Coordinates of C-alpha atoms in Angstrom, one line a residue:
M1 CA 0.0 0.0 0.0
P2 CA 1.3 3.5 -0.6
Q3 CA 1.3 4.3 3.0
A4 CA 0.2 2.2 6.0
T5 CA -3.3 2.6 7.2
R6 CA -3.6 2.7 10.9
A7 CA -6.2 3.0 13.6
G8 CA -7.7 6.4 13.6
D9 CA -7.2 7.1 9.9
V10 CA -10.3 8.2 8.0
L11 CA -11.1 6.9 4.5
A12 CA -13.2 8.9 2.1
E13 CA -13.8 11.5 4.8
R14 CA -16.3 9.1 6.3
Y15 CA -14.9 5.8 7.7
R16 CA -12.7 6.0 10.7
L17 CA -10.6 2.8 11.2
V18 CA -11.0 1.2 14.6
D19 CA -9.7 -2.4 14.9
L20 CA -7.5 -4.4 12.4
L21 CA -9.2 -7.8 12.3
S22 CA -7.0 -9.6 9.7
E23 CA -4.4 -9.1 7.0
S24 CA -3.6 -11.0 3.9
G25 CA -0.9 -10.1 1.4
G26 CA -1.2 -6.3 2.0
G27 CA -5.0 -6.5 2.1
R28 CA -6.5 -5.5 5.4
F29 CA -9.9 -6.2 7.1
W30 CA -10.9 -3.5 9.5
R31 CA -13.7 -2.7 11.9
A32 CA -14.5 0.9 11.1
H33 CA -16.9 3.6 12.3
D34 CA -19.2 5.3 9.8
R35 CA -19.2 8.9 10.9
V36 CA -22.3 9.8 8.8
L37 CA -24.6 7.0 10.0
E38 CA -22.9 6.6 13.4
R39 CA -22.5 2.8 13.3
H40 CA -19.8 0.2 13.0
V41 CA -19.1 -1.3 9.6
A42 CA -16.7 -4.0 8.2
L43 CA -14.2 -2.6 5.7
H44 CA -11.8 -4.4 3.3
V45 CA -9.1 -2.1 2.0
I46 CA -6.1 -2.7 -0.4
A47 CA -3.9 -0.4 -2.4
A48 CA -5.5 1.1 -5.5
D49 CA -2.8 -0.3 -7.8
D50 CA -3.0 -3.8 -6.2
P51 CA -3.7 -6.5 -8.8
R52 CA -6.6 -7.6 -6.6
A53 CA -8.4 -4.2 -6.7
D54 CA -10.5 -4.8 -9.8
G55 CA -11.4 -8.3 -8.6
L56 CA -12.4 -6.9 -5.2
L57 CA -14.7 -4.3 -6.7
A58 CA -16.2 -6.9 -9.0
A59 CA -16.8 -9.3 -6.1
A60 CA -18.5 -6.5 -4.2
R61 CA -20.9 -5.9 -7.1
R62 CA -21.7 -9.6 -7.4
S63 CA -22.3 -9.8 -3.6
A64 CA -24.7 -6.8 -3.7
T65 CA -27.0 -8.7 -6.1
V66 CA -27.8 -11.4 -3.5
L67 CA -30.7 -10.5 -1.3
D68 CA -30.7 -12.6 1.8
Q69 CA -31.1 -11.4 5.4
R70 CA -28.3 -13.8 6.6
I71 CA -25.7 -12.4 4.3
L72 CA -23.9 -9.2 5.6
R73 CA -24.8 -6.7 2.9
V74 CA -22.3 -4.6 0.8
L75 CA -22.9 -1.0 1.7
D76 CA -20.2 0.8 -0.3
A77 CA -17.4 0.1 -2.7
E78 CA -15.1 2.7 -4.0
R79 CA -11.6 3.6 -5.3
V80 CA -10.4 6.8 -3.6
G81 CA -6.9 8.2 -4.1
D82 CA -4.4 5.5 -3.2
Y83 CA -6.9 3.1 -1.7
C84 CA -9.6 0.7 -2.9
F85 CA -12.1 -0.4 -0.2
V86 CA -15.4 -2.3 0.2
V87 CA -17.7 -1.6 3.1
N88 CA -20.0 -4.3 4.5
E89 CA -22.6 -4.5 7.2
W90 CA -21.1 -5.2 10.6
G91 CA -22.2 -8.3 12.5
Q92 CA -21.9 -8.6 16.3
G93 CA -21.7 -12.1 17.6
T94 CA -19.5 -15.2 17.9
S95 CA -17.9 -16.9 14.9
L96 CA -18.1 -20.7 14.5
D97 CA -14.3 -21.2 15.0
I98 CA -14.4 -19.4 18.4
M99 CA -17.6 -21.3 19.3
L100 CA -15.9 -24.7 18.7
A101 CA -12.7 -23.6 20.5
S102 CA -14.7 -22.4 23.6
N103 CA -17.5 -25.0 23.9
G104 CA -16.5 -27.9 21.7
P105 CA -18.7 -29.6 19.1
L106 CA -22.4 -28.8 19.0
S107 CA -25.2 -31.3 19.5
P108 CA -26.2 -33.0 16.2
R109 CA -29.6 -31.2 15.9
R110 CA -28.1 -27.7 16.7
G111 CA -25.2 -28.3 14.3
A112 CA -27.6 -29.4 11.5
W113 CA -29.7 -26.3 12.1
L114 CA -26.8 -23.9 11.9
V115 CA -25.3 -25.5 8.7
G116 CA -28.8 -25.7 7.2
E117 CA -29.2 -21.9 7.6
V118 CA -25.9 -21.3 5.8
A119 CA -26.8 -23.8 3.1
D120 CA -30.2 -22.1 2.5
S121 CA -28.4 -18.7 1.9
V122 CA -25.7 -20.3 -0.3
A123 CA -28.4 -22.0 -2.3
T124 CA -30.1 -18.6 -2.9
A125 CA -26.8 -17.2 -4.2
H126 CA -26.1 -20.3 -6.3
A127 CA -29.4 -19.8 -8.0
H128 CA -28.0 -16.4 -9.3
G129 CA -24.7 -18.0 -10.3
I130 CA -22.7 -16.5 -7.4
A131 CA -20.6 -18.5 -5.0
H132 CA -19.0 -17.5 -1.7
G133 CA -15.5 -18.8 -2.4
L134 CA -14.2 -18.9 1.1
L135 CA -16.9 -20.6 3.3
S136 CA -14.8 -21.4 6.4
P137 CA -15.9 -21.5 10.1
E138 CA -14.3 -18.0 10.5
N139 CA -16.9 -16.6 8.0
V140 CA -20.0 -18.1 9.8
L141 CA -21.3 -15.9 12.6
L142 CA -24.1 -16.4 15.2
D143 CA -25.2 -13.0 16.5
Q144 CA -26.5 -12.2 20.0
A145 CA -30.1 -12.8 18.9
G146 CA -29.4 -16.3 17.7
S147 CA -29.5 -15.6 14.0
V148 CA -26.9 -16.9 11.5
R149 CA -24.9 -14.3 9.6
I150 CA -22.4 -15.0 6.7
I151 CA -19.3 -12.8 6.5
G152 CA -17.4 -11.8 3.4
F153 CA -19.6 -13.2 0.6
C154 CA -17.4 -13.1 -2.6
V155 CA -15.3 -10.3 -1.1
D156 CA -13.2 -12.3 1.4
A157 CA -12.1 -14.7 -1.4
A158 CA -11.1 -11.7 -3.6
L159 CA -9.1 -10.1 -0.8
H160 CA -7.2 -13.4 -0.3
G161 CA -6.3 -13.4 -4.1
L162 CA -8.5 -16.5 -4.8
P163 CA -10.2 -17.0 -8.1
Q164 CA -14.0 -16.5 -8.5
G165 CA -15.8 -19.0 -6.3
D166 CA -16.9 -22.4 -7.5
P167 CA -20.4 -23.6 -6.3
H168 CA -19.1 -27.2 -6.0
A169 CA -16.4 -25.9 -3.6
D170 CA -19.1 -24.2 -1.5
V171 CA -21.0 -27.5 -1.2
V172 CA -17.8 -29.3 0.0
D173 CA -17.3 -26.5 2.5
L174 CA -20.9 -27.0 3.7
A175 CA -20.1 -30.6 4.4
G176 CA -16.9 -29.4 6.1
L177 CA -19.0 -27.0 8.3
L178 CA -21.3 -29.9 9.3
H179 CA -18.3 -32.1 10.1
A180 CA -16.8 -29.3 12.2
T181 CA -20.0 -28.8 14.2
L182 CA -20.2 -32.6 14.9
T183 CA -16.5 -33.3 15.7
G184 CA -14.7 -29.9 16.1
R185 CA -12.5 -30.7 13.1
W186 CA -12.5 -28.9 9.7
A187 CA -12.8 -31.0 6.5
G188 CA -13.6 -28.4 3.9
V189 CA -11.4 -27.1 1.0
S190 CA -11.1 -23.5 2.1
P191 CA -8.3 -22.6 4.5
S192 CA -9.2 -22.4 8.2
D193 CA -7.5 -22.2 11.6
V194 CA -9.7 -25.0 12.9
P195 CA -7.8 -28.3 13.3
R196 CA -8.0 -30.6 10.2
A197 CA -10.2 -33.7 10.3
P198 CA -8.2 -37.0 10.3
E199 CA -7.8 -38.9 7.1
S200 CA -7.1 -42.5 6.2
S201 CA -5.9 -43.7 2.8
G202 CA -6.7 -40.3 1.3
R203 CA -10.3 -40.3 2.6
V204 CA -11.7 -38.1 5.3
L205 CA -12.8 -40.1 8.3
R206 CA -16.6 -40.1 8.8
P207 CA -17.9 -38.1 11.8
R208 CA -18.9 -41.4 13.5
Q209 CA -15.3 -42.6 13.3
V210 CA -14.1 -39.4 15.1
R211 CA -16.9 -38.9 17.6
A212 CA -19.4 -41.4 18.9
G213 CA -23.1 -40.7 18.9
V214 CA -23.4 -39.0 15.4
P215 CA -26.7 -39.8 13.7
R216 CA -26.4 -42.0 10.7
A217 CA -28.2 -39.5 8.4
L218 CA -25.7 -36.7 9.1
D219 CA -22.7 -39.2 8.9
D220 CA -23.8 -40.4 5.5
L221 CA -24.3 -36.8 4.2
C222 CA -20.8 -35.8 5.2
D223 CA -19.2 -39.0 3.8
E224 CA -21.1 -38.6 0.5
L225 CA -19.9 -35.0 0.0
L226 CA -16.4 -35.2 1.4
N227 CA -15.5 -38.6 -0.2
P228 CA -17.3 -38.8 -3.6
R229 CA -17.3 -42.2 -5.2
G230 CA -17.9 -40.9 -8.8
Q231 CA -19.1 -38.1 -11.0
R232 CA -22.8 -37.8 -11.7
Q233 CA -25.2 -35.1 -12.7
R234 CA -26.6 -33.3 -9.6
E235 CA -30.2 -32.4 -9.4
P236 CA -31.3 -29.2 -7.6
R237 CA -32.5 -31.2 -4.5
D238 CA -29.8 -33.8 -4.7
P239 CA -27.6 -33.8 -1.5
G240 CA -24.7 -32.8 -3.8
S241 CA -26.1 -29.3 -4.2
A242 CA -26.5 -26.5 -1.7
R243 CA -30.3 -26.7 -2.0
G244 CA -30.2 -30.5 -1.5
V245 CA -28.0 -30.1 1.6
A246 CA -30.4 -27.5 3.0
T247 CA -33.4 -29.8 2.4
V248 CA -31.8 -32.9 4.0
L249 CA -30.8 -30.9 7.1
A250 CA -34.2 -29.2 7.4
Q251 CA -35.9 -32.7 7.3
F252 CA -33.5 -33.9 10.1
V253 CA -34.0 -30.8 12.3
G254 CA -37.8 -30.6 12.1
D255 CA -39.2 -27.6 14.1
P256 CA -36.2 -25.2 14.6
T257 CA -37.9 -23.0 17.2
G258 CA -35.5 -21.9 19.9
L259 CA -32.4 -23.6 18.5
G260 CA -30.6 -20.3 17.6
E261 CA -31.3 -18.8 21.0
A262 CA -30.1 -21.9 22.8
I263 CA -26.8 -21.9 20.9
A264 CA -26.3 -18.1 21.5
A265 CA -27.1 -18.6 25.2
G266 CA -24.3 -21.1 25.5
N267 CA -21.7 -18.8 24.0
P268 CA -19.5 -16.7 26.4
E269 CA -20.6 -13.1 26.5
R270 CA -17.8 -10.8 25.3
H271 CA -18.3 -7.3 26.7
E272 CA -15.8 -5.1 24.8
T273 CA -15.3 -1.4 25.2
V274 CA -14.3 0.2 21.9
T275 CA -12.1 3.3 22.3
L276 CA -11.9 5.4 19.2
P277 CA -8.6 7.3 18.7
A278 CA -8.6 11.0 19.4
V279 CA -9.1 12.8 16.1
P280 CA -9.6 16.6 16.1
D281 CA -13.1 17.5 14.9
I282 CA -14.8 20.8 14.5
P283 CA -16.5 21.7 17.8
L284 CA -20.2 22.1 17.5
R285 CA -21.7 25.4 18.7
P286 CA -24.7 25.0 21.0
H287 CA -28.1 26.2 19.9
P288 CA -29.3 29.5 21.5
D289 CA -32.4 27.9 22.8
D290 CA -30.5 25.1 24.4
W291 CA -28.1 27.5 26.3
Q292 CA -28.2 27.3 30.1
P293 CA -26.1 29.3 32.6
P294 CA -23.5 27.2 34.4
P295 CA -24.7 25.9 37.8
E296 CA -23.5 28.0 40.7
P297 CA -21.2 26.2 43.1
E298 CA -22.7 25.1 46.3
P299 CA -21.5 27.0 49.4
T300 CA -19.0 25.1 51.6
P301 CA -20.8 23.9 54.8
E302 CA -19.3 25.3 58.0
P303 CA -17.8 22.6 60.3
A304 CA -20.0 21.6 63.2
P305 CA -18.7 22.6 66.6
E306 CA -17.1 19.7 68.6
P307 CA -19.2 18.6 71.6
V308 CA -17.8 19.4 75.0
P309 CA -17.7 16.3 77.2
V310 CA -19.8 16.6 80.4
P311 CA -18.1 15.2 83.5
E312 CA -20.1 12.5 85.2
P313 CA -21.3 13.2 88.8
Q314 CA -19.4 11.3 91.4
P315 CA -21.8 9.8 94.1
E316 CA -20.8 10.4 97.7
R317 CA -21.8 6.9 98.6
P318 CA -21.0 3.6 96.8
T319 CA -23.7 2.0 94.6
E320 CA -24.1 -1.3 93.0
A321 CA -26.0 -2.2 89.8
G322 CA -27.0 1.4 89.2
L323 CA -29.3 1.6 92.3
P324 CA -30.2 5.2 93.3
I325 CA -28.9 6.6 96.6
F326 CA -30.7 9.4 98.3
D327 CA -29.0 11.8 100.6
D328 CA -30.5 10.6 103.8
E329 CA -28.2 10.6 106.8
N330 CA -30.3 7.8 108.5
D331 CA -30.0 5.4 105.5
E332 CA -27.8 2.4 106.0
V333 CA -26.0 1.6 102.8
S334 CA -23.4 -0.8 104.1
W335 CA -25.2 -3.6 102.4
L336 CA -24.6 -1.8 99.0
R337 CA -20.8 -1.6 99.5
A338 CA -18.7 -3.9 97.4
R339 CA -17.6 -7.0 99.4
E340 CA -13.9 -7.3 100.0
Q341 CA -14.0 -11.2 100.0
K342 CA -15.8 -13.1 97.3
P343 CA -18.2 -15.9 98.6
P344 CA -17.0 -19.5 98.1
P345 CA -18.3 -21.2 95.0
P346 CA -21.2 -23.7 95.3
P347 CA -20.3 -27.4 95.6
P348 CA -20.1 -29.2 92.2
F349 CA -23.1 -31.2 91.1
E350 CA -22.8 -34.9 91.5
E351 CA -23.4 -36.9 88.3
P352 CA -26.1 -39.6 88.8
P353 CA -24.7 -43.1 88.6
E354 CA -24.9 -45.0 85.4
R355 CA -27.5 -47.7 85.3
P356 CA -26.2 -51.2 84.4
L357 CA -27.3 -52.7 81.1
F358 CA -29.1 -55.7 82.7
A359 CA -30.1 -54.2 86.0
S360 CA -33.2 -55.7 87.5
E361 CA -36.1 -53.4 87.9
P362 CA -38.3 -53.4 90.9
R363 CA -41.5 -55.4 90.7
R364 CA -44.8 -53.7 91.0
P365 CA -47.1 -55.1 93.7
R366 CA -49.5 -57.6 92.3
H367 CA -52.4 -56.3 94.5
P368 CA -51.9 -52.6 94.9
S369 CA -53.8 -51.0 97.7
A370 CA -56.6 -48.7 96.6
D371 CA -56.1 -46.2 99.4
L372 CA -52.5 -45.4 98.5
G373 CA -52.1 -41.7 97.7
P374 CA -49.6 -40.1 95.4
V375 CA -46.0 -41.0 96.1
V376 CA -43.2 -38.5 95.8
A377 CA -39.8 -40.0 95.0
R378 CA -36.9 -38.8 97.1
G379 CA -33.7 -37.5 95.7
D380 CA -31.6 -40.3 97.3
E381 CA -33.7 -43.0 95.6
Y382 CA -33.0 -42.0 92.0
W383 CA -31.8 -45.6 91.3
P384 CA -33.5 -48.0 93.7
F385 CA -31.0 -50.8 93.0
D386 CA -28.1 -48.6 94.4
R387 CA -29.4 -48.9 98.0
E388 CA -29.5 -52.0 100.2
Q389 CA -32.9 -51.2 101.6
P390 CA -36.0 -51.2 99.4
P391 CA -37.5 -47.9 98.3
H392 CA -40.6 -46.5 99.9
G393 CA -43.9 -46.3 98.3
P394 CA -46.0 -48.6 96.1
L395 CA -43.0 -49.4 93.9
A396 CA -41.3 -51.1 96.8
E397 CA -40.5 -54.8 96.4
D398 CA -42.5 -57.3 98.5
P399 CA -39.8 -59.0 100.6
S400 CA -42.1 -62.0 101.1
E401 CA -42.2 -62.8 97.3
T402 CA -39.3 -64.5 95.6
D403 CA -37.7 -62.5 92.7
D404 CA -37.8 -64.9 89.7
H405 CA -36.7 -62.3 87.0
V406 CA -33.5 -63.3 85.2
P407 CA -31.7 -60.5 83.3
G408 CA -31.3 -61.1 79.5
R409 CA -34.1 -63.8 79.4
S410 CA -35.9 -62.1 76.5
W411 CA -32.7 -62.2 74.4
L412 CA -32.3 -65.9 75.0
R413 CA -35.9 -66.5 74.0
L414 CA -35.3 -64.5 70.7
A415 CA -32.1 -66.5 69.9
A416 CA -34.0 -69.7 70.5
L417 CA -36.7 -68.7 68.0
V418 CA -34.2 -67.8 65.4
A419 CA -32.3 -71.1 65.8
I420 CA -35.6 -73.0 65.4
A421 CA -36.5 -71.1 62.2
L422 CA -33.0 -71.8 60.7
L423 CA -33.4 -75.5 61.5
L424 CA -36.8 -75.6 59.8
V425 CA -35.4 -73.9 56.7
V426 CA -32.5 -76.4 56.5
A427 CA -34.9 -79.3 56.9
V428 CA -37.2 -78.1 54.1
A429 CA -34.1 -77.6 51.8
I430 CA -32.9 -81.1 52.5
A431 CA -36.3 -82.6 51.8
F432 CA -36.6 -80.7 48.6
N433 CA -33.2 -81.9 47.3
L434 CA -34.0 -85.5 48.2
G435 CA -37.3 -85.2 46.5
R436 CA -35.5 -84.2 43.2
G437 CA -33.2 -87.2 43.4
R438 CA -30.2 -85.2 44.5
T439 CA -28.0 -85.4 47.6
P440 CA -29.0 -83.4 50.7
L441 CA -26.6 -80.6 49.6
G442 CA -28.2 -80.4 46.1
T443 CA -25.5 -82.0 44.0
E444 CA -25.9 -84.8 41.5
P445 CA -25.5 -88.3 43.1
R446 CA -22.4 -90.3 42.0
D447 CA -22.7 -93.7 40.3
G448 CA -22.3 -95.5 43.6
D449 CA -24.8 -93.5 45.5
S450 CA -28.3 -95.0 45.9
T451 CA -30.6 -92.0 45.5
P452 CA -34.3 -92.7 44.8
S453 CA -35.4 -91.3 41.5
A454 CA -38.8 -91.5 39.9
T455 CA -37.6 -90.5 36.4
P456 CA -34.6 -91.5 34.3
S457 CA -31.6 -89.2 34.2
A458 CA -31.4 -86.3 31.8
S459 CA -28.3 -87.8 30.1
A460 CA -30.1 -91.0 29.3
S461 CA -33.2 -89.3 27.9
A462 CA -31.4 -86.6 25.8
P463 CA -30.5 -87.7 22.3
A464 CA -26.9 -87.5 21.2
L465 CA -26.0 -84.6 18.8
T466 CA -24.2 -85.2 15.5
A467 CA -21.6 -82.8 14.1
Y468 CA -22.3 -82.1 10.5
T469 CA -19.5 -82.5 7.9
G470 CA -19.0 -81.1 4.5
V471 CA -19.9 -77.6 5.6
T472 CA -18.6 -74.6 3.6
A473 CA -18.2 -71.1 4.9
T474 CA -18.7 -67.7 3.2
D475 CA -18.0 -64.2 4.7
F476 CA -21.0 -62.0 5.3
D477 CA -20.8 -58.1 5.4
P478 CA -24.0 -56.6 4.1
E479 CA -23.1 -53.1 5.5
G480 CA -19.6 -52.8 4.0
D481 CA -18.6 -50.9 1.0
D482 CA -17.9 -54.0 -1.2
G483 CA -20.0 -56.5 0.8
S484 CA -16.9 -58.7 1.8
E485 CA -15.0 -59.2 5.0
R486 CA -11.6 -61.1 4.5
P487 CA -13.1 -63.7 2.1
E488 CA -9.7 -65.3 1.5
D489 CA -9.5 -66.6 5.1
V490 CA -13.1 -67.5 5.8
G491 CA -12.6 -71.2 4.9
N492 CA -10.4 -71.6 8.0
V493 CA -13.4 -71.8 10.3
V494 CA -14.5 -75.2 8.9
D495 CA -11.1 -76.8 8.2
G496 CA -10.7 -78.3 11.7
D497 CA -7.2 -76.8 12.1
P498 CA -6.8 -74.9 15.4
D499 CA -3.8 -73.1 14.0
T500 CA -5.8 -71.3 11.3
S501 CA -8.5 -68.7 11.7
W502 CA -10.7 -66.0 10.1
T503 CA -10.2 -62.4 11.3
T504 CA -12.4 -59.4 10.8
L505 CA -11.1 -55.9 10.0
T506 CA -10.1 -53.6 12.8
Y507 CA -12.9 -51.1 13.7
Y508 CA -12.4 -47.9 15.7
Q509 CA -15.9 -48.2 17.2
Q510 CA -17.8 -51.1 18.6
F511 CA -20.7 -52.6 16.7
G512 CA -24.2 -51.3 17.5
A513 CA -26.3 -48.2 17.3
A514 CA -23.3 -45.9 18.0
G515 CA -20.9 -47.7 15.6
L516 CA -20.5 -47.8 11.8
K517 CA -22.0 -51.3 11.5
D518 CA -24.4 -53.6 13.4
G519 CA -22.1 -56.5 12.8
V520 CA -20.3 -58.9 10.4
G521 CA -20.5 -62.7 10.2
V522 CA -20.0 -66.0 8.5
V523 CA -22.6 -68.1 6.6
L524 CA -22.2 -71.9 7.0
D525 CA -23.8 -73.9 4.2
L526 CA -24.8 -77.4 5.4
G527 CA -25.5 -78.6 1.8
E528 CA -29.1 -79.5 2.5
S529 CA -31.8 -78.6 5.0
R530 CA -31.0 -80.0 8.4
D531 CA -32.1 -79.7 12.0
V532 CA -29.8 -77.4 14.0
R533 CA -29.7 -77.6 17.8
Q534 CA -26.2 -76.3 18.7
V535 CA -23.3 -74.3 17.3
D536 CA -19.8 -74.8 18.8
L537 CA -17.5 -71.8 18.3
S538 CA -13.8 -71.3 19.1
V539 CA -13.0 -67.6 19.2
V540 CA -10.3 -65.2 20.4
G541 CA -11.6 -62.8 23.0
R542 CA -15.0 -62.2 24.4
T543 CA -17.4 -62.0 21.5
G544 CA -21.2 -61.4 21.1
V545 CA -22.9 -63.8 18.7
S546 CA -26.4 -64.2 17.2
V547 CA -27.2 -67.5 15.3
Y548 CA -29.8 -67.5 12.4
V549 CA -31.0 -70.7 10.7
L550 CA -32.3 -69.9 7.2
D551 CA -33.6 -71.8 4.2
T552 CA -32.0 -69.4 1.7
A553 CA -28.6 -67.6 1.7
P554 CA -29.1 -64.3 3.6
T555 CA -28.4 -60.9 2.1
T556 CA -29.2 -58.8 5.2
V557 CA -30.2 -59.3 8.8
D558 CA -32.9 -56.7 8.8
G559 CA -36.2 -58.3 9.6
L560 CA -34.7 -61.7 10.7
T561 CA -35.2 -63.2 14.1
P562 CA -32.1 -65.0 15.7
A563 CA -32.6 -68.5 16.8
A564 CA -30.2 -68.0 19.7
T565 CA -27.9 -65.3 21.1
G566 CA -25.1 -65.3 23.6
Q567 CA -21.5 -64.5 24.5
V568 CA -18.6 -66.9 23.8
G569 CA -14.9 -66.8 24.4
R570 CA -12.9 -65.2 27.1
S571 CA -10.4 -62.3 27.4
G572 CA -6.7 -63.0 26.8
G573 CA -6.8 -65.9 24.3
A574 CA -8.7 -68.5 22.3
A575 CA -11.5 -70.4 24.0
A576 CA -14.3 -72.7 22.9
G577 CA -17.9 -71.6 23.4
R578 CA -21.3 -73.1 22.7
I579 CA -24.6 -71.5 21.5
S580 CA -27.5 -73.8 22.2
L581 CA -30.8 -73.2 20.5
P582 CA -33.9 -73.3 22.8
E583 CA -35.8 -75.2 20.1
A584 CA -34.5 -77.1 17.1
A585 CA -34.5 -75.0 13.9
T586 CA -34.5 -76.4 10.4
G587 CA -32.6 -74.9 7.5
R588 CA -29.7 -75.2 5.1
Y589 CA -27.8 -72.0 6.0
V590 CA -26.5 -71.1 9.5
L591 CA -25.5 -67.4 9.9
V592 CA -23.0 -66.8 12.7
W593 CA -23.5 -63.0 13.2
L594 CA -20.9 -61.2 15.4
T595 CA -22.6 -58.4 17.3
S596 CA -19.7 -57.3 19.5
L597 CA -15.9 -57.6 19.1
P598 CA -13.1 -57.8 21.7
A599 CA -10.7 -54.8 22.0
A600 CA -7.4 -55.2 20.0
D601 CA -4.7 -52.8 18.8
G602 CA -6.5 -49.6 19.8
G603 CA -9.8 -50.7 18.2
F604 CA -12.1 -53.8 18.0
R605 CA -11.4 -57.0 16.0
G606 CA -12.9 -60.4 16.0
E607 CA -11.2 -63.7 15.3
M608 CA -13.0 -67.1 14.7
V609 CA -10.9 -70.3 14.8
D610 CA -13.5 -73.1 14.3
A611 CA -17.3 -73.4 13.9
V612 CA -19.1 -76.7 14.2
V613 CA -22.9 -77.2 13.7
R614 CA -24.6 -80.0 15.5
G615 CA -28.1 -81.4 15.2

C-alpha cells in the first residue's frame, strides 16, 4: 500500500478505522466507524494499484445482487486516491471457529440447524450463479439474537487473491462445516485455523469414526460430499447441491424453534469497550435555545462545633447495679458496698450413677392398695438398685415374694426362636433336594450313590447330537462398501485346524447403534436342510454372537429373528464356546453374526478359529 493505514485514519472522509481484524498479502480487514450514520461497519481495504483491486470491486458488485437477510450486505465500494475499499454491514456475535474452541462440538440437531441456515443462503446465491468462495468457520457468525450471519460473501475470497468462487467448492465447504459442528475438526477445501479432520488412505474419516453418537443421516451426508465415489449429474434437490443439503438438514431438524437462541445462550458473552482514537473534529456550537447558565457552586458547609464532654457526677456513697442513693443521713448503705472477700463457689453437682445394662427393675405389687395416695420419690432414691434397703412407696418390692426375674431372658428367647427357624429352613431344603433325586446338599449323586429317583436321568433321555460334515463357509458383510470381510480366510473356520482362523477388519468403534455397523459374520452352508440344535465356536476374546437358521442364503439381517444369542470366548486368548438353540431349527444356512468384538490394537477386531454345527 502507498502508506500504511492505521487505527484512527479516516477513508473517504467518512470511515474511521478502529480495529484491524485480519491481514492477507497487503489487504486488510478492519472494523470501522461510519461517521455519517454513526454505526460500525466492516471494511476491506487494499492499495488502488494492487492486482486484486479490480477483482475486489467486481466481487462487491456480485455480492450486492444477492438479497438474503443472513448475508452481511455490501454498503459501499469505491476507489479513492491511493486506496480501494469495500464496506460491509457489521455483525456482532461469535464466529463458529471461536464457538468450537470455547465450547467444543455442538449437538447433532443444533449443528444441523446452523449449517442448514448457511446452506439455504448459499443455495439462494447459487441460483443467481454466485458462490461465496471462502466458506470457512471464520466466516460463519451467530449473532446475539441467535441468527446466523455469513461474512465476506465473494469479497473475502477476492481479498485473499483466490479466483472467483466455485459452487461445488461451496458444497464441499458446507459438508466441512457440518463435520466441524459434529466433531470440532475442519474437513472443507477452504483454509481455516480449525484443526483438520483426520484422514485414512486419502479419505476423510466419517464423523462417527471421530466422535461417537453422530446420527447416521448426518454421517452419510458428510461422507457422500467429502468422499465422492464418482461423478454424476446433480439435481437441484440432490444432496450434492447446496439446496439439497439445506433440504436434508431441514428434514433432520424438524421444528427449529429456539435452536438459535439456545446456541447463543451457551456462547460466552464478550463485553468489549471500543475506544476510538482521538481525532480533532470541528467543535459544535450550541443552539441559543439550548443554552443554560452554568450551575452555581454550592457553598461550603461550615464545620459543626465539637461537643464538649460533660463530667459524670461522682456519688458520695457507693452504689451497685446502678441503684439510686438518696441523701438521707439515716439510711444504712453498708449492704450496698462492694464485698472485700468473694463468697465461696457452690459445691459441684454430682453426676447420677450410670444404670447397668441388665439391671433388675423393681417389681410392682400384684395387688396394689386402693387407698394409697400419690407418692413423691426422694432424691436419694434415684436408682433404687443402688441402695440396700428397698425404696418406699407402692414401687417397693415385696420381701415376702421370691424374685424370679432373670436378666437377659428375653434375648435368650429370641435367639432360640431364630435357631428353630433356621433348622426348619434347612430341613425343608434337604427334603426338597432329596425329592428331586439329589444329595442333601443339592449336588448330583455319583454312580455308587443310591438315591431314589422317579424318572430316568437327563443324560439318558437326551438324544446324542451329531456334528455335520461337508460344511462350507462364506464371509457376510452386508453393510460394508464392497460386501466382503476377508473372504480369502473364511474357509479356515471349517477346516478343523486350530492353527488357522478368520479375522475381521479392525474397527475404531464397537458394533451397535453408536458404531458404523451392526455386525459382520460367516454363513455356514450345510449342503441341505438339516435340524440345528447347537453351534460350537472357538473364538479369540469375548465376542457377542447371534445365530440365524435360514432356508436361503441371507443378504441382510434386517427383519430376521435370531434362533439364539449369547457371549462366547474369554479375554486374553482363544477359547471354545457353545450356543444352544432353545428349540430345534431347520434350514440349510446357518449365519453366525458377530454383534460385539473384543478390543485389540487400539480398536475392535474379531477372530474365529473353528465353527461346528450340531443337530
